[in-house]
JSON list of C-alpha atoms in Angstrom, two decimals:
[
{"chain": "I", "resi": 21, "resn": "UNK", "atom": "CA", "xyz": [-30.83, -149.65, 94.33]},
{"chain": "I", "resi": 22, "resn": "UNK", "atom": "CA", "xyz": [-28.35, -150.02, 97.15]},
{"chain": "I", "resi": 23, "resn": "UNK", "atom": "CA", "xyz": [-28.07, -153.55, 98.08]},
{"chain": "I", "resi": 24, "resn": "UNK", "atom": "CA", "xyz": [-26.25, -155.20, 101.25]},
{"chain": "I", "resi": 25, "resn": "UNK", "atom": "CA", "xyz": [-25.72, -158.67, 101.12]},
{"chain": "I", "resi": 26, "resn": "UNK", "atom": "CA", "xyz": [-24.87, -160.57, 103.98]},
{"chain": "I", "resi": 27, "resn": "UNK", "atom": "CA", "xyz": [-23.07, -163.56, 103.64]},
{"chain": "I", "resi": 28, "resn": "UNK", "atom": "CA", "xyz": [-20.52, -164.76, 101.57]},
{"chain": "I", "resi": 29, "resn": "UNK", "atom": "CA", "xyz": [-21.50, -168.03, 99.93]},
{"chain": "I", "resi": 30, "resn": "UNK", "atom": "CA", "xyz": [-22.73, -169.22, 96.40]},
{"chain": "I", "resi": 31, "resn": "UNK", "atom": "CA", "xyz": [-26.16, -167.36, 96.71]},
{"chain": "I", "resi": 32, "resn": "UNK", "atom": "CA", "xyz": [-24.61, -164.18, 97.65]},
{"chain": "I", "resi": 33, "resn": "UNK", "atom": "CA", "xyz": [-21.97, -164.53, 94.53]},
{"chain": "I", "resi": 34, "resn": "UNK", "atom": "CA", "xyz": [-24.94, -165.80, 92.09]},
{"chain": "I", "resi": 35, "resn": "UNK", "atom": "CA", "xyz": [-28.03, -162.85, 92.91]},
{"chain": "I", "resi": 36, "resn": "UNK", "atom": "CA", "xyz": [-25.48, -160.34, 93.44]},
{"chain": "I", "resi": 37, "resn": "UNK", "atom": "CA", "xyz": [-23.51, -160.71, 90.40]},
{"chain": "I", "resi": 38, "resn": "UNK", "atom": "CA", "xyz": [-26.78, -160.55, 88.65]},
{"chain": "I", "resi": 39, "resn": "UNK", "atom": "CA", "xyz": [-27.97, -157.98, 90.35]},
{"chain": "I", "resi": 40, "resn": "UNK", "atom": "CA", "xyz": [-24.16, -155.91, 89.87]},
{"chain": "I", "resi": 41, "resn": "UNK", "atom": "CA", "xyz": [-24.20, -156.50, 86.20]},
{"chain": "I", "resi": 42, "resn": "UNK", "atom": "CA", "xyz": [-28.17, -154.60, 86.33]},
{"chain": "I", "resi": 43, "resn": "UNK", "atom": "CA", "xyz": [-26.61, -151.43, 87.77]},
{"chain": "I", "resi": 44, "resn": "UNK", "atom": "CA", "xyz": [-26.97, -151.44, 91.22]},
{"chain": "I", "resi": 45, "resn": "UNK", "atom": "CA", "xyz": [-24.55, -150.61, 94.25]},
{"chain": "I", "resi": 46, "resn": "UNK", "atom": "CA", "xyz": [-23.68, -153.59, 96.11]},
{"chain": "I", "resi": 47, "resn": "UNK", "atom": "CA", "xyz": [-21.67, -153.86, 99.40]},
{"chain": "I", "resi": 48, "resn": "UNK", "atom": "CA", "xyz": [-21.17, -157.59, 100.54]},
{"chain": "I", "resi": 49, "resn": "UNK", "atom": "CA", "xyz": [-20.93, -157.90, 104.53]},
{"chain": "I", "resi": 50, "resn": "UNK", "atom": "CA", "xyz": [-19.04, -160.29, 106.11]},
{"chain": "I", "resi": 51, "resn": "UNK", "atom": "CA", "xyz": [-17.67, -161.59, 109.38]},
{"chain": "I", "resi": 52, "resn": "UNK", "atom": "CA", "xyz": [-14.47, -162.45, 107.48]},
{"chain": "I", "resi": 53, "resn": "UNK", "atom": "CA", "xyz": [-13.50, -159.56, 105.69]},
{"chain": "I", "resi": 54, "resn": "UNK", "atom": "CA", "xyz": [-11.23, -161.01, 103.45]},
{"chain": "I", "resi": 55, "resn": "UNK", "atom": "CA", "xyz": [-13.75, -163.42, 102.04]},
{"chain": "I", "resi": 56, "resn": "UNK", "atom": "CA", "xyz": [-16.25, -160.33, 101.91]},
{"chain": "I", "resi": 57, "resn": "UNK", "atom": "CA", "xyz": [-13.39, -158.61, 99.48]},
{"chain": "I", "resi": 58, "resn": "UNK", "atom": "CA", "xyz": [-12.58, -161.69, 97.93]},
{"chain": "I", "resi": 59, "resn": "UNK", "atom": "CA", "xyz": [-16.31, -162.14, 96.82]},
{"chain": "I", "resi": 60, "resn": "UNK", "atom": "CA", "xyz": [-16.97, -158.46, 95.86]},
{"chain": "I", "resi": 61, "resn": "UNK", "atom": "CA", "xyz": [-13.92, -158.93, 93.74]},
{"chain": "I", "resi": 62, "resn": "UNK", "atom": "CA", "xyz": [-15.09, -161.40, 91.85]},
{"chain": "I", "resi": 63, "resn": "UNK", "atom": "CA", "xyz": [-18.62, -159.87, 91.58]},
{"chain": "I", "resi": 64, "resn": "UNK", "atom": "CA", "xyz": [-16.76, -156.67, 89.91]},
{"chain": "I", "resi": 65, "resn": "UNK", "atom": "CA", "xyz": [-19.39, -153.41, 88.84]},
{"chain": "I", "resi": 66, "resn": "UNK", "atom": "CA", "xyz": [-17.47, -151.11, 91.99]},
{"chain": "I", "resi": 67, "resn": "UNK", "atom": "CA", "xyz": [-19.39, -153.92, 94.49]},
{"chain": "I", "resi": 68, "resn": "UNK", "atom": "CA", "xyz": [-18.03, -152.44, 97.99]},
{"chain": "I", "resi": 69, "resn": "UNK", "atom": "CA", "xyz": [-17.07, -155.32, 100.99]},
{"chain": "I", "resi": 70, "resn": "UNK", "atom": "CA", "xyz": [-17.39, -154.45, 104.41]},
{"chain": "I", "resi": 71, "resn": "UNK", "atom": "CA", "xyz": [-18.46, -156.09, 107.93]},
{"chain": "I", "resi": 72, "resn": "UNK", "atom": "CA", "xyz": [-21.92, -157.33, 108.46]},
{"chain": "I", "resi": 73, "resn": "UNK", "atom": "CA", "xyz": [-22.75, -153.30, 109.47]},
{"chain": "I", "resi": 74, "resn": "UNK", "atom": "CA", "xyz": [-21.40, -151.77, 106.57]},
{"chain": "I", "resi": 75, "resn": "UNK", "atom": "CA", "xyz": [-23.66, -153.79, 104.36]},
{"chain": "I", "resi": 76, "resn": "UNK", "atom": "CA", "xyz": [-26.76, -153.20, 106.16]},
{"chain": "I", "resi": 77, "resn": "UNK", "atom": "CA", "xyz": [-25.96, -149.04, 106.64]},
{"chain": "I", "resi": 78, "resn": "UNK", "atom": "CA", "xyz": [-25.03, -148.57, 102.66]},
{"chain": "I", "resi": 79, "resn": "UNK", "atom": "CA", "xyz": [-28.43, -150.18, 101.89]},
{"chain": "I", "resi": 80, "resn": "UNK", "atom": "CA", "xyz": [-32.22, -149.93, 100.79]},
{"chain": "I", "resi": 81, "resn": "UNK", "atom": "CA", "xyz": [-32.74, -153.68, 100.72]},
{"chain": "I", "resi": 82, "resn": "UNK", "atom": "CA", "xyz": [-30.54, -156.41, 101.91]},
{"chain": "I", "resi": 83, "resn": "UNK", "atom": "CA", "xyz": [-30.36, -160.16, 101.19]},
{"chain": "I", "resi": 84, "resn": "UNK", "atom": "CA", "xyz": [-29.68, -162.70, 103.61]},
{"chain": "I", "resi": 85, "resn": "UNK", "atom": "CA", "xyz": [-27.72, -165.69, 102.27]},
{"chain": "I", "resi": 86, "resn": "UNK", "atom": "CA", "xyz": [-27.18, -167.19, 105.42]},
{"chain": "I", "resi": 87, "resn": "UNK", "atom": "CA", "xyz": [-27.97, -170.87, 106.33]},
{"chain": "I", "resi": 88, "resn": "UNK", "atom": "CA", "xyz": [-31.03, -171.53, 108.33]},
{"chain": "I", "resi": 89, "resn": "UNK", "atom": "CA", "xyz": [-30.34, -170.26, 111.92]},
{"chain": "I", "resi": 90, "resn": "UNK", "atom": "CA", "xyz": [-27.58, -168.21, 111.30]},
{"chain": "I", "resi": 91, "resn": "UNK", "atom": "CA", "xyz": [-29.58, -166.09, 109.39]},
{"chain": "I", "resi": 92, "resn": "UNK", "atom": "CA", "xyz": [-31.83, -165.07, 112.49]},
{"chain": "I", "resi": 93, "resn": "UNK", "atom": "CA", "xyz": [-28.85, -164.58, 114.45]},
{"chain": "I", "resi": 94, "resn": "UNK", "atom": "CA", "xyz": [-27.14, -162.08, 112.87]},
{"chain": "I", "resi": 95, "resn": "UNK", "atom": "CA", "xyz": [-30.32, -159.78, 111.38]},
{"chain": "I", "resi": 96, "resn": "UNK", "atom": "CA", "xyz": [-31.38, -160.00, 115.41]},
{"chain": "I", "resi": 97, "resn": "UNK", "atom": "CA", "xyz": [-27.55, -158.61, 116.22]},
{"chain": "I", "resi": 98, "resn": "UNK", "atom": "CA", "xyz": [-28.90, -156.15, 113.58]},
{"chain": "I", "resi": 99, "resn": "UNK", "atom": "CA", "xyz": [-32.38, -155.00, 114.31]},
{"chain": "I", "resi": 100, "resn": "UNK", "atom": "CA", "xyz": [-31.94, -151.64, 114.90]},
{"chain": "I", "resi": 101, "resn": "UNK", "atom": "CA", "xyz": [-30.22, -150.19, 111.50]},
{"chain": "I", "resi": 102, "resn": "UNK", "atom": "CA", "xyz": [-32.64, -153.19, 109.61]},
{"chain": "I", "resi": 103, "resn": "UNK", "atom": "CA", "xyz": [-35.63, -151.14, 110.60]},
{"chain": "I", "resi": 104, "resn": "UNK", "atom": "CA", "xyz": [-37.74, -149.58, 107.43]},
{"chain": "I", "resi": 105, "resn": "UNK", "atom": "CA", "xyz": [-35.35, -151.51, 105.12]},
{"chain": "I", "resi": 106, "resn": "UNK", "atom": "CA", "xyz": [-36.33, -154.48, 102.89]},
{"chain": "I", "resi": 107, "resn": "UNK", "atom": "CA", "xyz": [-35.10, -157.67, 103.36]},
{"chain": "I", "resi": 108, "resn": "UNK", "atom": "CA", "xyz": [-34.76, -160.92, 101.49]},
{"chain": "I", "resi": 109, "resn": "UNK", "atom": "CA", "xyz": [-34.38, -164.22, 102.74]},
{"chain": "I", "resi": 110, "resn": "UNK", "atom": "CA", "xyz": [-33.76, -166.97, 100.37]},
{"chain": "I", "resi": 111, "resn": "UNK", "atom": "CA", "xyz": [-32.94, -170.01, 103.42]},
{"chain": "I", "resi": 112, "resn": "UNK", "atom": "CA", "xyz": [-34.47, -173.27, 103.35]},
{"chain": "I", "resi": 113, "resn": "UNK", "atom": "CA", "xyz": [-34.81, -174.97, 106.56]},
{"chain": "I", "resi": 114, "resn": "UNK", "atom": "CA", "xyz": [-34.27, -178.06, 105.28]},
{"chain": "I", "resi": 115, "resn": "UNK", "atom": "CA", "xyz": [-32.30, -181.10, 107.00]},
{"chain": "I", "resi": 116, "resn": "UNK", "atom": "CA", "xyz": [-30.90, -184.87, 107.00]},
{"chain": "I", "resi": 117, "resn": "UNK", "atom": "CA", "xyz": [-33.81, -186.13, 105.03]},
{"chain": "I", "resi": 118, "resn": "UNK", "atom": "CA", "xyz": [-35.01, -183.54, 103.39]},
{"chain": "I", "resi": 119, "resn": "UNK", "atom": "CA", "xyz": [-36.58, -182.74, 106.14]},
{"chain": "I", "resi": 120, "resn": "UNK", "atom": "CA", "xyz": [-38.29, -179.36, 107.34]},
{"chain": "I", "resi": 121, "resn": "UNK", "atom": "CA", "xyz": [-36.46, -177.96, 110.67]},
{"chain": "I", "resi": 122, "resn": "UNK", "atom": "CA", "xyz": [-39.13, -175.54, 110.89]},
{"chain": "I", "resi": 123, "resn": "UNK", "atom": "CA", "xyz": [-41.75, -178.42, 112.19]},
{"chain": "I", "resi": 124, "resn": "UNK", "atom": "CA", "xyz": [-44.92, -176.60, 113.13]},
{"chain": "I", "resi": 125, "resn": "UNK", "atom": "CA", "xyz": [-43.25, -173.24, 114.16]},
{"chain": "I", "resi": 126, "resn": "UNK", "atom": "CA", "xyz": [-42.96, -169.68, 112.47]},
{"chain": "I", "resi": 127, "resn": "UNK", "atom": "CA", "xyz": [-41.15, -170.16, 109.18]},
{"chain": "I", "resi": 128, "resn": "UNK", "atom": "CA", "xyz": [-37.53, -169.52, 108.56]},
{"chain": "I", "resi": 129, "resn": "UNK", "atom": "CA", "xyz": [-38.83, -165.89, 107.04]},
{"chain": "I", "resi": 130, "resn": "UNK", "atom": "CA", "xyz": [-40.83, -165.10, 110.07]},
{"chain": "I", "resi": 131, "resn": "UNK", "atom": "CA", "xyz": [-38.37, -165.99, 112.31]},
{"chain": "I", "resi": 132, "resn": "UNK", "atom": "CA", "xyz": [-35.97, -163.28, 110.40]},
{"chain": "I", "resi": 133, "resn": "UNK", "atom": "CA", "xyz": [-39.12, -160.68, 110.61]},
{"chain": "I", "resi": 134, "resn": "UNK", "atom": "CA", "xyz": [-39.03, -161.43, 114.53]},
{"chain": "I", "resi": 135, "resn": "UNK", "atom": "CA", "xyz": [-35.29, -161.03, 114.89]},
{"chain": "I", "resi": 136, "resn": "UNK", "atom": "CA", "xyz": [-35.88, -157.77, 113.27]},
{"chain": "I", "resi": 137, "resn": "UNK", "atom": "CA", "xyz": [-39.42, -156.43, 113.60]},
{"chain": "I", "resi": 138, "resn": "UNK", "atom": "CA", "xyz": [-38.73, -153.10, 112.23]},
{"chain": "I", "resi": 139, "resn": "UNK", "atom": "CA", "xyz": [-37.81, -154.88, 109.26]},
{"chain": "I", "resi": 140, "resn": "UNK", "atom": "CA", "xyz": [-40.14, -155.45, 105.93]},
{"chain": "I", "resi": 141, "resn": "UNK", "atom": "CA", "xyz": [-39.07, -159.05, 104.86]},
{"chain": "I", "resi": 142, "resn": "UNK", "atom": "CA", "xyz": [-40.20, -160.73, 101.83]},
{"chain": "I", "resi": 143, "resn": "UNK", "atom": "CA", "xyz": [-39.37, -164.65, 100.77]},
{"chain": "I", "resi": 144, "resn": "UNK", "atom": "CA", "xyz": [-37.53, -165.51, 97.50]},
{"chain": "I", "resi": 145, "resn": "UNK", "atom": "CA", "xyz": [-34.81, -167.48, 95.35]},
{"chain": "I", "resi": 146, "resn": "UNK", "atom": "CA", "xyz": [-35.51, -170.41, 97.68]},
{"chain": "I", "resi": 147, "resn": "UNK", "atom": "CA", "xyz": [-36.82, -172.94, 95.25]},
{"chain": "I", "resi": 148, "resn": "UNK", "atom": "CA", "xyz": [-33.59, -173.75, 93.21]},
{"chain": "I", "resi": 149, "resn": "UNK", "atom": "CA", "xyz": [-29.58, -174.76, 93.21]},
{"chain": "I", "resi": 150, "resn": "UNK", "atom": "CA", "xyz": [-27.37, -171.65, 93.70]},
{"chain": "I", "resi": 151, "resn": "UNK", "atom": "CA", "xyz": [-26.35, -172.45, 90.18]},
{"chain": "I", "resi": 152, "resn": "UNK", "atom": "CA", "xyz": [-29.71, -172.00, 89.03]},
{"chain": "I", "resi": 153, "resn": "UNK", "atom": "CA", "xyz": [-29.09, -168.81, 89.63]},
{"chain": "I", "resi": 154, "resn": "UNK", "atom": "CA", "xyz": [-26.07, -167.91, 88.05]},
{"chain": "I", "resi": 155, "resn": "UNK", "atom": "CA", "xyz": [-27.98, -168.71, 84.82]},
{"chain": "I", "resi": 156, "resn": "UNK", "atom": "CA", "xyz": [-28.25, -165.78, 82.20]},
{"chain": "I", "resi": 157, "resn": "UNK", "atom": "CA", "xyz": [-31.09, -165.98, 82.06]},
{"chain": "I", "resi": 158, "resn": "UNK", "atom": "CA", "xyz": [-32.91, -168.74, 83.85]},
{"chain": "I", "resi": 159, "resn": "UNK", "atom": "CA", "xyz": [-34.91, -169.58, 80.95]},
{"chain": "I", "resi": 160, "resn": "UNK", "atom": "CA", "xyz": [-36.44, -173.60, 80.04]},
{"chain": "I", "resi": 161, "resn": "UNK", "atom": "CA", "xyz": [-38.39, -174.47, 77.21]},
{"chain": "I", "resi": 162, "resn": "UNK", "atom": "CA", "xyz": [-38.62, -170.50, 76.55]},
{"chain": "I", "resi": 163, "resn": "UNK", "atom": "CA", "xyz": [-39.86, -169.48, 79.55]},
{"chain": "I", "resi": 164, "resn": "UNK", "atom": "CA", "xyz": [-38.55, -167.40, 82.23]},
{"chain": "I", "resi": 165, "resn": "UNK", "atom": "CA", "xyz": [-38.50, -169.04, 85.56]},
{"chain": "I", "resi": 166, "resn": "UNK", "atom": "CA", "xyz": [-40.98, -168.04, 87.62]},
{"chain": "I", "resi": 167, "resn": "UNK", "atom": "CA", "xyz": [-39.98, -166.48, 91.28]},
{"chain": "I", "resi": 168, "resn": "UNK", "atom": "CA", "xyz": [-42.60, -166.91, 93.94]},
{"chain": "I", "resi": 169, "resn": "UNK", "atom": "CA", "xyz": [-42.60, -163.99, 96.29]},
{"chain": "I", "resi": 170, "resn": "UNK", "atom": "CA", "xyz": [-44.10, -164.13, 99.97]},
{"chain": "I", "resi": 171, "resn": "UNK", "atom": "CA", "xyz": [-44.56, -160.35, 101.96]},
{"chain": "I", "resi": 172, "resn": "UNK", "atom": "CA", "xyz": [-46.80, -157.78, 103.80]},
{"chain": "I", "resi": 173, "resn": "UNK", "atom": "CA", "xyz": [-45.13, -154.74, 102.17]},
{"chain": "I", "resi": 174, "resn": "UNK", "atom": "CA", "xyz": [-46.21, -153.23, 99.36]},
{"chain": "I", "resi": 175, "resn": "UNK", "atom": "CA", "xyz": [-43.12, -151.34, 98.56]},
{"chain": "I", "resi": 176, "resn": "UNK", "atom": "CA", "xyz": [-41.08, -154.03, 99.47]},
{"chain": "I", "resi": 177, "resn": "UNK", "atom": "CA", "xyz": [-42.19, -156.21, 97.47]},
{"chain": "I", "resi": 178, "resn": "UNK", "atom": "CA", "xyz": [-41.84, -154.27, 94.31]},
{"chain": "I", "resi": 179, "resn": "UNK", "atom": "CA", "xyz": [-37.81, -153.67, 94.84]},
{"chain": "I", "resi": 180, "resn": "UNK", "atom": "CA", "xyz": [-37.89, -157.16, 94.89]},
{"chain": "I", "resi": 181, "resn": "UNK", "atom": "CA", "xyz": [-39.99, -158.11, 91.97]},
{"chain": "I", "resi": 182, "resn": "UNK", "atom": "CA", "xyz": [-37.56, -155.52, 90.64]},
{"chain": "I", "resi": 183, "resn": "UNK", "atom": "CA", "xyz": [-34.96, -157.22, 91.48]},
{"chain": "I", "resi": 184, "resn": "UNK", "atom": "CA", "xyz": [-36.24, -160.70, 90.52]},
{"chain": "I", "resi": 185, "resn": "UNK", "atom": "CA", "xyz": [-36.64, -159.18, 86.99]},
{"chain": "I", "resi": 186, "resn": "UNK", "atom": "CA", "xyz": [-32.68, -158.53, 87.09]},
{"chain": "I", "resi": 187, "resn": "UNK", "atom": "CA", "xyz": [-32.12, -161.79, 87.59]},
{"chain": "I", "resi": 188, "resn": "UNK", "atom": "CA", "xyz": [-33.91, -162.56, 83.81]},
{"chain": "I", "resi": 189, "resn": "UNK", "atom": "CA", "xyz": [-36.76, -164.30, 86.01]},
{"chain": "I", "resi": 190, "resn": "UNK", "atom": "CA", "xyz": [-40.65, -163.41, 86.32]},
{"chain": "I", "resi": 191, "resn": "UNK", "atom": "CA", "xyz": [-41.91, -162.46, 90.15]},
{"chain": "I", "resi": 192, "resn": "UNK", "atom": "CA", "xyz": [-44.79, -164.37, 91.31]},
{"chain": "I", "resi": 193, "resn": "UNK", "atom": "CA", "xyz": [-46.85, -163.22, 93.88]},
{"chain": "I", "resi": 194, "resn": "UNK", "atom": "CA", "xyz": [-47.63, -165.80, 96.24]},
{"chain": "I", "resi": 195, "resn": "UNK", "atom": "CA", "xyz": [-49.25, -164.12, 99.47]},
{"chain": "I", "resi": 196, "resn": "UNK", "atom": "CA", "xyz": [-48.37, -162.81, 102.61]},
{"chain": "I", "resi": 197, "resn": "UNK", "atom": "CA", "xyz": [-45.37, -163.49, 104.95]},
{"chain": "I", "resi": 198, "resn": "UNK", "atom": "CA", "xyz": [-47.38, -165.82, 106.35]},
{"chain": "I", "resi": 199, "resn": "UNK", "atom": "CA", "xyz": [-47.98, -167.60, 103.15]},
{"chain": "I", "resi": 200, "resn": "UNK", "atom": "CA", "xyz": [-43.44, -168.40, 103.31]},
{"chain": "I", "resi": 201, "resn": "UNK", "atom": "CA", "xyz": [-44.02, -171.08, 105.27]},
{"chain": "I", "resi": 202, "resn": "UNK", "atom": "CA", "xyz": [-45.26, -173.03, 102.18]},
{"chain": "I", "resi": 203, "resn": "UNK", "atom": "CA", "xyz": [-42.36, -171.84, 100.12]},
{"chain": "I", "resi": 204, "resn": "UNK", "atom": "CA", "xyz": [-39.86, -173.69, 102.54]},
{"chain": "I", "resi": 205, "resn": "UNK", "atom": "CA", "xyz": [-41.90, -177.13, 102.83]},
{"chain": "I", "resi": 206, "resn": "UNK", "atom": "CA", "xyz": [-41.87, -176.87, 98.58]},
{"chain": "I", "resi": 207, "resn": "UNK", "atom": "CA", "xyz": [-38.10, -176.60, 98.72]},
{"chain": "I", "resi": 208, "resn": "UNK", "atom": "CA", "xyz": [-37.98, -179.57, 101.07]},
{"chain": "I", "resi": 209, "resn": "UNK", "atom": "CA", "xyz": [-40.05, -181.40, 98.58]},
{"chain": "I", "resi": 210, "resn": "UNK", "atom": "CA", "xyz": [-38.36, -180.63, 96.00]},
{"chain": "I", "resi": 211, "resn": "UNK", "atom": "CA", "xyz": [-35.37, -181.44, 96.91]},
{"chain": "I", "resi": 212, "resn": "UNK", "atom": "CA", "xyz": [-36.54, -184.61, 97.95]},
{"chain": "I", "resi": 213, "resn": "UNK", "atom": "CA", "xyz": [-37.58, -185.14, 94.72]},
{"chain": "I", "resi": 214, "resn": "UNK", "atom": "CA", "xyz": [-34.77, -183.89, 92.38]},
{"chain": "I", "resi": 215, "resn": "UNK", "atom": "CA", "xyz": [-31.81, -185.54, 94.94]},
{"chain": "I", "resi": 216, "resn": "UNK", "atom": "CA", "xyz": [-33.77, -188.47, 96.59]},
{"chain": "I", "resi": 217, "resn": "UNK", "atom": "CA", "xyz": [-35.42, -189.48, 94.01]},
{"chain": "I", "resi": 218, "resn": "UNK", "atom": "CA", "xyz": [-34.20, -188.31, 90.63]},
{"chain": "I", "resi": 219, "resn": "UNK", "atom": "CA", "xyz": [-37.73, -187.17, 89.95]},
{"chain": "I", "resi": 220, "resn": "UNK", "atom": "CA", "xyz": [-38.59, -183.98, 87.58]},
{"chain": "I", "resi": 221, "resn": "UNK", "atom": "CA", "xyz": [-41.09, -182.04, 89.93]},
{"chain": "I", "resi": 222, "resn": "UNK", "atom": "CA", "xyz": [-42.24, -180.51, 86.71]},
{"chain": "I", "resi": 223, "resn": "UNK", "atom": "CA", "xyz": [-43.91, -183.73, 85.67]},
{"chain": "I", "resi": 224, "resn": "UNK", "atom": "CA", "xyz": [-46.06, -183.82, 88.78]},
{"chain": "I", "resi": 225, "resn": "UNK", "atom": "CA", "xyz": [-48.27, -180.42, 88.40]},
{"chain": "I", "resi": 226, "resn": "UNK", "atom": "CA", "xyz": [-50.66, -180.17, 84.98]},
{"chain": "I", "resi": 227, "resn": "UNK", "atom": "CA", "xyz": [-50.21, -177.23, 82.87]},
{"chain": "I", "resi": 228, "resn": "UNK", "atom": "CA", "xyz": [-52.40, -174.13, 83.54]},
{"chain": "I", "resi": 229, "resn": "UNK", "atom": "CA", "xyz": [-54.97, -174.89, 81.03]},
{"chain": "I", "resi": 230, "resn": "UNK", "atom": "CA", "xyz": [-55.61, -178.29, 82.27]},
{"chain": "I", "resi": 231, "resn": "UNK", "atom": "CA", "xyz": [-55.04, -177.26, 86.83]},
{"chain": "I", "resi": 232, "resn": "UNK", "atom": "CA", "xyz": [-59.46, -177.67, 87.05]},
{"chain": "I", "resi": 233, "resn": "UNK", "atom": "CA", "xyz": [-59.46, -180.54, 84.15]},
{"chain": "I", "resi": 234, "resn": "UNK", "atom": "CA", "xyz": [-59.82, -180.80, 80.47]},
{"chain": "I", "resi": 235, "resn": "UNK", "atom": "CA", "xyz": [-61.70, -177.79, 79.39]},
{"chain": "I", "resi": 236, "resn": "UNK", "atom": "CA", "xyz": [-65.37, -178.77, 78.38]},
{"chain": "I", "resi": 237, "resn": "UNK", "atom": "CA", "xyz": [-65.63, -181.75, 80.77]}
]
């Protein structure tokens, strides 16, 4: 696949070194270009760096590893060459507190698929640390991690179960784009819980066997 990224921070490095190593073309976009080319340096596999256009004209799906707010920003400054491509947001709207900015309103995903409504967006790699990521592969007690997935589009959502499978991780369907909104208050509570409180959010969810009780009872 041809992948933009836009965005030079630790996601962008982690999923697209993962995803460089798998094969496909990568062009990171940024509004400093020498951080862009410093970052698809490091990422190696002929990634390409260019300004926030570049990466969205080389490419079939793009990944936005922007913060919260940002992220809306720019795809809006890019609607028009976004339209019919996938795109991925991985934000969490999450503030002093661990709080979720989001309140009531659309979610951070649906605020990207407004900025762009040409767009097909899809929610993922919001649940853990940027160096969760960078794992190869995110694997725990022999188990792939799991990658909850939230879109309307059918195609769409297979690059990125594609993708999520390049990472060394299992996709998860998890509902519509509608359904993202509950992927960003998990973060927030999850994060909560792993920096607030120290707590392993595995502990507080039985396994599969046991989520409607002890079988027989």
């Amino acid at each position: 696949m041809r992948i933009g990224i836009l965005g030079t921070g630790n996601m962008a490095d982690a999923l697209g070194t993962h995803w460089a190593r798998a094969g496909h073309r990568l062009t990171v976009g940024g509004r400093d270009l020498a951080k862009a080319r410093r970052l698809a340096d490091r990422i190696g596999h002929g990634t390409q760096a260019g300004d926030l256009h570049a990466a969205v004209a080389a490419a079939e799906v793009v990944l936005v590893a922007l913060p919260f707010g940002a992220g809306a920003e720019v795809v809006r400054t890019l609607a028009a060459p976004l339209a019919g491509r996938t795109v991925v947001d991985c934000a969490n709207p999450v503030g002093p507190g661990f709080r979720l900015l989001t309140g009531h309103g659309p979610s951070a995903a649906e605020q990207l698929a407004s900025a762009a409504p040409g767009a097909h967006v899809v929610k993922a790699f919001n649940l853990c640390h940027e160096d969760v990521w960078r794992m190869r592969p995110p694997v725990f007690d022999g188990r792939p991690l799991a990658v909850p997935l939230c879109g309307d589009d059918t195609t769409a959502l297979a690059r990125v179960s594609e993708l999520v499978g390049d990472a060394g991780c299992t996709p998860l369907p998890a509902g519509g784009l509608d359904r993202a909104g509950l992927l960003e208050a998990t973060a927030a509570l999850f994060i909560g819980l792993w920096v607030g409180a120290g707590a392993d959010v595995q502990a507080i969810a039985p396994p599969l066997a046991y989520a409607t009780g002890p079988s027989g009872s």
